[in-house]
Structures are given as C-alpha cells and as structure tokens.
Backbone as CSV, one residue per row, in Angstrom:
resi,resn,N_x,N_y,N_z,CA_x,CA_y,CA_z,C_x,C_y,C_z
1,GLY,95.879,94.360,84.256,97.638,93.765,84.330,97.327,92.422,83.933
2,SER,98.069,91.498,83.301,98.574,90.003,83.316,99.741,89.575,83.585
3,LEU,99.530,88.286,83.815,101.086,88.104,83.984,100.934,86.526,82.511
4,ILE,101.991,86.749,81.985,102.524,85.512,81.556,103.332,84.773,81.083
5,SER,103.686,83.434,81.158,105.003,82.569,80.963,104.776,81.633,79.847
6,TYR,106.172,81.755,79.787,106.701,80.491,78.202,107.343,79.607,78.867
7,GLU,107.487,78.230,77.860,108.116,77.278,78.448,108.975,77.351,77.104
8,LEU,110.538,77.237,77.591,111.610,77.314,76.156,112.070,76.222,76.056
9,GLY,111.713,75.710,74.503,112.278,74.778,74.128,113.616,74.137,73.862
10,ILE,114.073,73.760,73.671,115.564,72.552,73.336,115.825,73.692,72.268
11,GLY,115.383,73.826,71.112,115.713,74.787,70.342,115.383,76.075,70.054
12,GLY,115.217,76.767,71.257,115.008,77.815,71.606,113.162,78.320,71.462
13,GLU,112.563,77.490,71.016,110.890,78.041,70.560,110.385,77.919,71.909
14,LEU,109.272,78.834,72.061,108.641,79.322,73.226,107.050,78.729,73.325
15,LYS,106.702,78.321,74.330,105.355,77.874,74.124,104.747,78.037,75.592
16,GLU,103.443,79.108,75.308,102.979,79.317,76.395,102.305,78.686,77.616
17,LYS,102.562,78.891,78.601,102.338,78.102,79.971,101.439,78.359,80.796
18,GLN,101.359,79.972,80.841,100.108,80.323,81.668,100.044,81.627,81.271
19,PHE,99.095,81.764,81.666,98.419,83.383,81.403,97.363,83.741,82.220
20,MET,97.579,84.745,83.028,96.985,85.050,84.587,96.070,86.199,84.520
21,THR,95.406,86.699,84.761,94.743,88.050,84.851,94.626,88.511,86.274
22,TYR,95.140,89.453,86.308,95.100,90.105,87.956,93.543,90.309,88.169
23,GLN,93.270,89.916,89.687,91.713,90.296,90.070,91.517,92.081,90.569
24,ALA,90.417,92.056,90.562,90.654,93.908,91.415,91.106,94.048,92.355
25,SER,92.019,94.944,92.314,92.082,95.297,93.968,91.671,95.399,94.940
26,LYS,92.484,95.441,96.207,91.860,95.261,97.395,92.206,96.920,97.943
27,VAL,93.299,97.208,97.537,93.726,98.201,98.247,93.227,99.899,97.321
28,SER,92.945,99.466,95.751,92.749,100.474,95.132,91.204,100.071,94.208
29,SER,91.063,101.600,93.677,89.624,101.653,92.318,90.637,101.237,91.270
30,LYS,91.672,101.640,91.487,92.212,101.776,89.903,92.611,100.325,89.307
31,ALA,92.706,99.958,88.118,92.644,98.411,87.448,94.854,98.018,87.759
32,VAL,94.572,96.515,88.026,96.278,96.972,88.552,96.968,96.567,87.155
33,ARG,98.293,97.217,87.282,99.060,97.763,86.609,100.177,96.871,86.440
34,ALA,100.891,95.472,86.507,101.674,94.715,86.579,102.955,95.537,85.565
35,HIS,104.085,95.712,86.140,105.148,96.663,85.479,106.231,95.969,85.759
36,ASP,106.835,95.247,86.243,107.876,93.811,86.313,107.809,92.429,86.842
37,VAL,108.724,91.739,86.664,108.825,90.225,87.181,109.824,90.317,88.103
38,CYS,109.907,89.629,89.172,111.426,89.415,89.577,111.169,87.849,90.263
39,TYR,111.825,86.954,90.042,111.980,85.787,90.842,113.139,85.749,92.112
40,SER,112.608,84.675,93.074,114.083,85.084,93.943,115.112,84.377,93.703
41,PRO,115.769,83.945,94.560,116.908,83.639,93.667,116.925,82.055,94.099
42,ASN,116.206,81.217,94.832,115.705,79.996,94.836,114.742,79.506,93.938
43,GLY,114.365,80.486,93.100,113.022,80.045,92.031,111.803,80.055,92.516
44,LYS,111.676,79.798,94.085,110.049,79.604,94.733,109.224,80.334,95.120
45,TYR,109.638,82.068,94.276,108.645,82.906,94.862,109.017,83.642,93.250
46,LEU,107.826,84.088,92.779,107.745,85.414,91.881,107.149,86.626,92.564
47,LEU,107.851,87.962,92.558,106.957,89.448,92.862,106.658,89.856,91.807
48,VAL,105.785,90.700,91.510,105.479,91.683,90.627,104.789,92.595,91.137
49,PRO,104.993,94.087,91.138,105.011,95.484,91.258,103.728,95.720,90.561
50,SER,102.709,95.861,91.040,101.619,97.334,90.295,102.259,98.877,90.520
51,ILE,102.519,99.372,89.387,102.424,100.877,89.429,101.061,101.493,89.761
52,SER,100.390,101.044,89.386,98.790,102.152,89.613,98.190,101.880,90.587
53,THR,98.477,100.770,91.396,97.399,100.091,92.699,98.485,100.140,94.280
54,ASN,99.292,100.775,94.049,100.853,100.643,95.198,100.429,99.269,95.803
55,GLU,100.809,98.177,95.287,101.430,97.307,95.441,102.216,96.219,95.259
56,ILE,102.593,95.322,95.705,103.243,94.018,95.133,102.576,92.895,95.701
57,PHE,102.546,91.832,94.333,102.048,90.861,94.444,103.102,89.680,94.671
58,VAL,102.784,88.544,95.881,103.882,87.695,95.902,102.682,86.630,95.621
59,HIS,104.159,85.916,94.650,103.401,84.353,93.679,104.145,83.408,94.564
60,ARG,103.781,82.209,94.372,104.535,81.004,94.604,104.410,80.072,93.473
61,MET,105.822,79.725,92.911,105.818,79.181,91.827,105.624,77.595,92.336
62,ILE,104.776,76.886,91.307,104.625,75.373,91.423,104.421,74.334,90.292
63,ASP,105.351,74.212,90.010,105.610,73.225,88.744,105.656,74.477,87.682
64,GLY,106.281,75.409,87.689,106.191,76.719,86.569,105.181,77.760,86.944
65,VAL,103.954,76.978,87.510,102.979,77.846,87.376,102.637,78.988,88.901
66,ALA,102.562,80.425,88.395,102.506,81.088,89.512,101.456,81.200,90.151
67,GLN,101.210,81.265,91.809,100.036,81.430,92.159,100.329,82.417,93.094
68,VAL,99.114,83.138,92.899,99.191,84.987,94.223,98.899,84.160,94.916
69,LYS,100.467,83.914,96.705,100.297,84.000,97.809,99.669,84.901,98.624
70,LYS,99.832,86.506,98.346,99.478,87.808,98.974,99.966,89.292,98.240
71,SER,99.338,89.893,98.577,99.633,91.307,97.895,100.129,91.876,99.055
72,TYR,100.652,92.934,98.928,101.204,93.604,100.337,101.617,95.276,99.759
73,SER,100.991,96.142,100.376,100.662,97.567,100.367,100.999,98.517,101.667
74,SER,101.665,100.125,101.057,102.151,100.593,102.491,102.165,101.796,101.669
75,LYS,102.404,102.541,103.208,102.398,103.975,102.994,103.587,104.448,102.367
76,SER,104.763,103.943,102.068,106.000,104.080,101.769,106.135,103.867,100.058
77,PHE,104.717,103.699,99.338,104.835,102.635,98.319,104.350,104.205,97.518
78,ASN,105.347,104.558,96.615,104.594,105.598,95.299,105.042,105.320,94.228
79,GLY,104.376,104.314,93.518,103.790,103.818,92.005,105.152,102.965,91.915
80,PRO,104.960,101.657,92.568,105.894,100.878,92.643,106.416,99.668,91.325
81,ARG,107.659,100.043,90.904,108.155,99.867,89.925,108.938,98.854,89.099
82,GLN,109.534,98.511,90.337,111.010,97.366,90.344,110.815,97.107,91.668
83,VAL,111.672,95.585,91.192,112.239,95.086,92.429,113.197,94.060,92.488
84,THR,114.124,94.185,93.305,115.296,93.221,93.265,115.594,92.039,94.416
85,PHE,115.771,91.339,94.517,116.623,90.555,95.216,117.774,90.958,95.724
86,SER,118.542,90.609,96.990,119.747,90.211,97.291,120.363,88.634,96.809
87,LYS,121.697,88.854,96.797,121.658,86.950,96.105,121.629,86.283,97.064
88,ASP,121.580,86.372,98.517,120.999,85.327,99.339,119.636,85.301,99.378
89,GLY,118.518,85.872,98.865,117.248,85.808,99.161,116.898,86.539,100.097
90,LYS,117.258,86.855,101.216,116.965,87.417,102.279,116.599,88.901,102.387
91,PHE,116.562,89.799,101.180,116.058,90.957,101.479,115.791,91.452,100.130
92,VAL,114.712,92.394,100.082,114.393,93.074,99.100,113.713,94.444,98.870
93,TYR,114.064,95.147,97.795,114.052,96.391,97.362,113.339,96.660,96.503
94,LEU,112.189,97.392,96.825,111.240,98.133,95.908,111.915,99.712,96.023
95,LEU,111.731,99.724,94.030,111.824,101.235,93.464,110.843,101.691,93.081
96,ASN,110.397,102.715,93.767,108.760,103.149,93.525,109.327,104.615,92.523
97,GLN,108.473,104.943,91.392,108.657,105.925,90.332,108.618,107.507,90.719
98,MET,107.339,107.097,91.114,106.808,108.676,91.315,107.690,109.102,92.407
99,GLY,107.727,108.500,93.547,108.047,108.698,94.780,109.497,108.794,94.903
100,SER,110.131,108.388,93.994,111.844,108.519,93.557,112.077,108.212,95.114
101,SER,111.974,106.755,95.178,112.075,106.018,96.682,112.503,104.703,96.331
102,LEU,113.479,104.153,97.812,112.982,102.782,98.316,112.639,102.343,99.195
103,THR,112.026,101.090,99.007,111.289,100.037,100.343,111.759,99.298,100.384
104,CYS,112.843,98.993,101.670,113.284,97.909,101.868,112.948,97.033,102.962
105,PHE,112.926,95.827,102.615,112.434,94.601,103.547,112.576,93.811,103.538
106,SER,113.235,92.692,104.242,113.568,91.312,104.879,112.351,90.450,103.957
107,PHE,112.871,89.381,103.514,111.885,88.541,102.772,112.368,86.884,103.344
108,GLN,111.301,86.161,103.756,111.209,84.444,104.752,110.113,84.247,104.081
109,GLN,110.863,82.964,103.890,109.239,82.316,102.900,108.128,82.582,102.882
110,GLY,108.441,83.794,101.484,107.225,84.107,101.033,106.532,85.371,101.762
111,GLU,107.412,85.502,102.913,106.636,86.776,103.659,107.729,88.155,103.303
112,LEU,107.432,89.467,103.395,107.677,90.511,103.588,107.676,91.262,104.782
113,GLU,108.743,91.694,105.028,108.451,92.751,105.941,109.508,93.547,106.135
114,GLU,108.309,94.689,105.693,109.245,96.410,105.361,110.133,97.129,106.977
115,PHE,111.433,97.143,106.321,112.075,97.771,107.563,112.802,99.012,107.490
116,ASP,111.841,99.483,106.368,113.155,100.974,105.872,112.457,101.536,104.396
117,SER,112.478,102.960,104.417,112.068,103.793,103.148,113.290,105.080,103.487
118,LEU,113.676,105.091,101.989,114.467,106.430,102.011,114.706,106.973,100.200
119,SER,114.618,108.515,99.618,114.971,108.625,99.130,115.886,108.483,97.647
120,THR,115.740,108.314,96.813,116.689,107.822,95.441,117.834,108.921,95.130
121,LEU,117.137,110.245,95.546,117.810,111.676,95.138,118.308,112.238,96.462
122,PRO,119.718,113.165,95.890,120.550,113.626,96.414,120.168,114.610,97.761
123,PRO,120.309,113.789,98.968,120.419,114.366,100.367,119.940,116.367,100.070
124,LYS,120.314,116.856,99.436,119.891,118.499,99.363,119.102,118.493,97.943
125,TYR,119.001,117.462,97.468,117.781,118.017,96.230,116.713,118.893,96.731
126,SER,116.211,120.323,96.426,114.895,120.829,96.283,114.123,121.031,94.707
127,GLY,114.762,120.408,93.807,114.274,120.760,92.225,112.552,119.932,92.107
128,PRO,112.496,120.279,90.858,111.021,119.335,90.913,110.970,118.202,90.715
129,VAL,109.788,117.536,90.645,109.632,116.306,90.698,110.603,115.170,90.094
130,ASN,110.687,114.476,90.067,111.753,113.510,89.866,110.690,111.883,89.306
131,HIS,111.408,111.153,88.805,111.041,109.579,88.731,112.184,108.916,88.819
132,ALA,111.911,107.493,89.509,112.767,106.768,89.560,112.785,105.923,88.281
133,SER,114.428,105.246,88.016,113.928,104.350,86.450,114.099,102.900,86.921
134,GLN,115.231,102.736,87.711,115.671,101.523,87.451,116.605,100.934,88.829
135,VAL,116.614,99.807,89.390,117.503,99.583,90.392,117.872,98.459,90.560
136,HIS,119.551,98.057,90.758,120.360,96.976,90.770,121.018,96.861,91.664
137,ILE,121.585,95.458,92.340,122.421,95.326,93.162,124.105,94.854,92.380
138,HIS,124.798,95.338,93.252,126.049,95.324,92.114,126.832,93.849,92.929
139,PRO,127.211,92.659,92.080,127.163,91.559,91.944,128.241,91.423,93.351
140,SER,128.979,92.259,94.215,129.486,92.131,95.478,128.621,91.923,96.293
141,GLY,127.087,92.556,96.439,126.305,92.779,97.345,126.471,93.730,97.840
142,LYS,127.639,94.857,97.703,128.055,95.507,98.469,127.451,97.333,98.294
143,PHE,127.084,97.117,97.418,126.469,98.517,96.491,125.392,97.964,95.980
144,LEU,124.155,99.496,96.160,122.999,99.267,95.437,122.910,100.628,94.606
145,TYR,122.269,100.409,93.177,122.115,101.363,92.639,120.879,101.825,92.177
146,ALA,120.552,103.334,92.175,118.837,103.435,91.389,118.986,104.915,90.568
147,ALA,118.752,104.728,89.378,118.620,105.777,88.287,117.284,106.413,88.501
148,ASN,117.752,108.251,88.209,116.439,108.950,88.310,116.637,109.770,87.085
149,ARG,115.165,109.966,86.903,115.169,110.615,85.557,114.147,112.212,85.556
150,GLY,114.559,113.073,85.056,113.478,114.517,85.184,114.435,115.199,85.218
151,GLN,114.440,116.184,86.105,115.369,117.342,86.301,116.810,117.014,86.583
152,ASN,116.710,115.816,87.618,117.843,115.215,88.177,118.255,114.105,87.456
153,ASN,118.677,113.808,86.091,118.944,112.806,85.458,120.446,112.473,86.049
154,SER,120.249,111.400,86.974,121.614,110.752,87.540,121.336,109.151,88.065
155,LEU,122.406,108.849,88.525,122.851,107.654,89.027,122.906,107.801,90.788
156,SER,122.314,107.254,92.002,122.619,107.394,93.117,122.731,106.055,93.724
157,ILE,123.897,105.860,94.594,124.637,104.645,95.323,124.228,104.615,96.263
158,PHE,124.181,103.544,96.964,124.003,103.300,98.397,125.215,102.439,98.961
159,LEU,125.268,102.354,99.866,126.274,101.330,100.283,125.558,100.176,101.269
160,ARG,125.538,99.102,101.179,124.862,98.072,101.462,125.127,97.366,102.721
161,ASP,125.034,96.901,103.643,124.765,96.227,105.002,124.600,94.826,104.587
162,GLU,125.291,93.925,104.074,124.978,92.704,103.806,124.036,91.360,105.169
163,LYS,124.459,92.226,106.319,124.042,91.726,107.152,122.565,91.735,107.834
164,SER,122.487,93.277,107.648,121.439,93.666,108.153,120.259,94.251,106.849
165,GLY,120.846,94.490,105.554,119.916,95.057,104.307,119.951,96.794,104.343
166,ARG,120.419,96.783,105.185,120.186,98.324,105.353,121.067,99.437,104.365
167,LEU,120.682,100.283,103.722,121.133,100.929,102.870,121.483,102.484,103.544
168,GLY,123.029,102.797,102.707,123.045,104.550,103.484,123.334,105.059,101.840
169,PHE,122.852,106.181,101.954,123.650,107.287,100.725,125.015,106.964,100.949
170,LEU,125.291,107.023,99.372,126.911,107.273,99.492,127.482,108.209,98.024
171,ALA,126.739,108.232,97.146,127.397,109.384,96.386,125.894,109.403,95.402
172,ASN,126.148,110.230,94.328,124.914,110.338,93.140,125.788,111.233,92.195
173,PHE,125.741,110.796,90.917,125.889,111.095,89.770,125.694,111.114,88.602
174,PRO,125.741,112.384,87.541,125.256,112.788,86.447,125.263,111.292,85.697
175,SER,123.965,110.896,84.767,123.493,109.789,83.995,124.361,109.529,82.620
176,GLY,124.937,111.027,82.798,126.151,111.035,81.154,124.773,111.059,79.934
177,GLY,123.606,111.451,79.950,122.702,112.205,79.511,121.254,112.569,80.056
178,ILE,119.784,112.529,79.490,118.982,113.022,79.750,117.916,111.673,79.718
179,ALA,117.356,111.614,80.716,116.209,110.394,81.394,116.791,109.193,80.918
180,PRO,117.634,109.012,82.384,118.330,107.315,82.364,117.003,106.407,82.507
181,TRP,116.602,105.471,81.322,115.599,104.435,81.563,116.046,103.002,82.105
182,ALA,117.244,102.848,81.465,117.657,101.598,81.554,119.249,101.202,82.061
183,TYR,119.569,100.549,82.528,121.201,100.132,82.829,121.386,98.321,83.053
184,ALA,122.469,98.712,82.837,122.832,97.163,82.966,124.791,96.989,83.950
185,ILE,124.681,96.109,84.611,125.694,96.114,85.536,126.751,94.718,84.986
186,SER,128.009,95.010,84.263,128.619,93.729,84.246,128.548,92.190,84.807
187,GLU,128.426,91.003,84.585,129.146,90.121,85.599,130.049,90.540,86.313
188,LYS,131.553,90.846,86.241,132.350,91.406,86.914,131.911,92.353,88.167
189,GLY,131.224,93.166,87.761,130.596,94.119,88.747,131.645,95.120,87.910
190,ASP,132.442,95.193,86.851,133.625,96.538,86.634,133.213,97.364,85.624
191,TYR,131.147,97.398,85.294,131.128,98.221,84.326,129.723,98.197,84.618
192,LEU,129.163,99.436,84.171,127.806,99.960,84.237,127.534,100.670,82.752
193,PHE,126.516,99.865,82.175,126.323,100.631,80.631,124.528,101.058,80.969
194,MET,125.315,102.602,80.909,123.271,103.513,81.311,123.431,104.091,80.037
195,SER,121.705,103.683,79.580,121.130,104.102,78.276,119.934,105.220,78.697
196,ASN,120.447,106.666,78.082,119.743,107.576,78.521,118.725,107.818,77.549
197,CYS,117.272,107.645,77.885,116.087,108.092,76.776,115.915,108.828,75.512
198,GLN,115.814,109.975,76.153,115.550,111.273,75.721,116.881,112.207,75.110
199,SER,117.843,111.625,75.347,119.312,112.021,74.682,119.874,111.012,73.581
200,HIS,119.257,110.112,73.968,119.202,108.921,72.722,120.950,108.459,72.559
201,ASN,121.298,107.989,73.974,122.578,107.680,74.079,123.300,106.607,75.144
202,LEU,124.307,105.861,75.012,124.471,104.783,76.105,125.893,105.871,76.687
203,LYS,125.717,105.428,77.520,127.379,105.995,78.792,127.820,104.575,79.355
204,VAL,129.252,104.429,79.038,129.622,103.327,79.803,130.540,103.903,80.845
205,PHE,130.155,103.372,82.126,130.919,103.790,83.290,131.826,102.670,83.961
206,ARG,133.058,102.552,84.149,134.232,101.889,84.520,134.025,102.143,86.448
207,ILE,133.571,100.950,87.062,133.161,100.922,88.555,134.081,100.373,89.006
208,GLY,135.250,101.815,89.975,136.125,101.345,90.914,135.609,100.158,91.904
209,LEU,136.332,99.485,92.898,136.073,99.005,93.855,135.681,99.204,95.041
210,ASP,135.499,100.164,94.686,134.567,101.318,95.990,133.296,101.496,95.858
211,GLY,132.553,101.273,94.524,131.623,101.105,93.869,131.051,102.467,92.911
212,MET,132.163,103.195,93.037,131.867,104.101,92.474,132.149,104.728,90.925
213,PRO,131.563,105.079,90.197,131.519,104.875,88.464,132.432,106.346,88.548
C-alpha cells in the first residue's frame, strides 16, 4: 500500500510532492491496502483505512507532507473501506466493507476514541452477506447515509446527534439498481445521486427536510 500526493499548479498542472510506502502491518500478516484518504476539516490530519489489515492510519500533515502518527485497529473493524469526518471535526465514521457496519469515533488532536459500532443493514435483515460501499454525512450534519451492495442493494439512513455523534437507524431504501457503488449529495443537501455498478444506471433521489429520499 502507498500514499501519493501532488501539488496543484496555477494552470492546473500536477507535480508529485510525496510518495510514501506503508511498512508491514503490526496487527496483520497481510500487506497494507490503502483504500481511501480523508482530510480532517482543519487540514491538519489525514486518515487512511487499510481494508486488508483492519486498521486506520492517522497522519499528521506538515507543510503538505503526510507523516504517520499512529495506526488504530479494533475488533469492530471488518474491511475498513471509507472514513468521513463530521463538519466540526469532532467525530469520525468508518465504513466496514465486509462487515456492512459503521464504527464511530470521537476525534481530538489526532486521537481516535471508539464509542459505538452498528450495522448498515436493516434491523430485520437475515439474507446473504452484503458489502457496504460508501458513507457520507448530509450537509446539515443531521443525517448519515451508508450504501449496501449485494442481496440488499440499498441506502440506509441514520439520524445523527450532533452533540454526541451517536447514530440511530432511521430507514432503509432500495438503491434503484444493482450494486450501488458510489453516490454524492448535492451541496444544498436536496439531491442524492446514486450510481449502481452492475445495472449501469444513475438514480437521482430528491431529499426532503427529514433526510428521506
């Protein structure tokens, strides 16, 4: 696994700034497989989940260069795929691909502290194993969305307590296709665009004030 960064020139040209290869994992015999990068809102930290070794690398950013500060692992990790920060930078949410789950953390001065873990699948789901694909927080900060692909091709919505960071399952909706791989929420939070990989379609959802498509 590796991390590469570029400087963006005035004319849009890219110039390589850093190339870093991760060393052998301390918690797994597998090679590190970096799967995502996510900056903290203040730009001081960078989080990289390794889907193969079940850990998150926290980097400190110094003059645009990432330096590994610490790695975190947990029994709740099962294929760390993506991470997202709350707008205030106080909370981090990790999406576990193979586990179809979310791990929730408080975040302060580069330190992660886990406080909850919950499934991305509907409460009564008992079908075959699914994979979670992407996680985003609504621009309002009140809702969190997680996509599931497999037998349950869906989008799960969680109500988010902005003070405690805790999540509560709200609803689950069909993705409008097969294998929802990635999605985006408009800047105003009024639309969600879902791309379904295996059915080759893009589904557009209108989001209400209650966070529901």
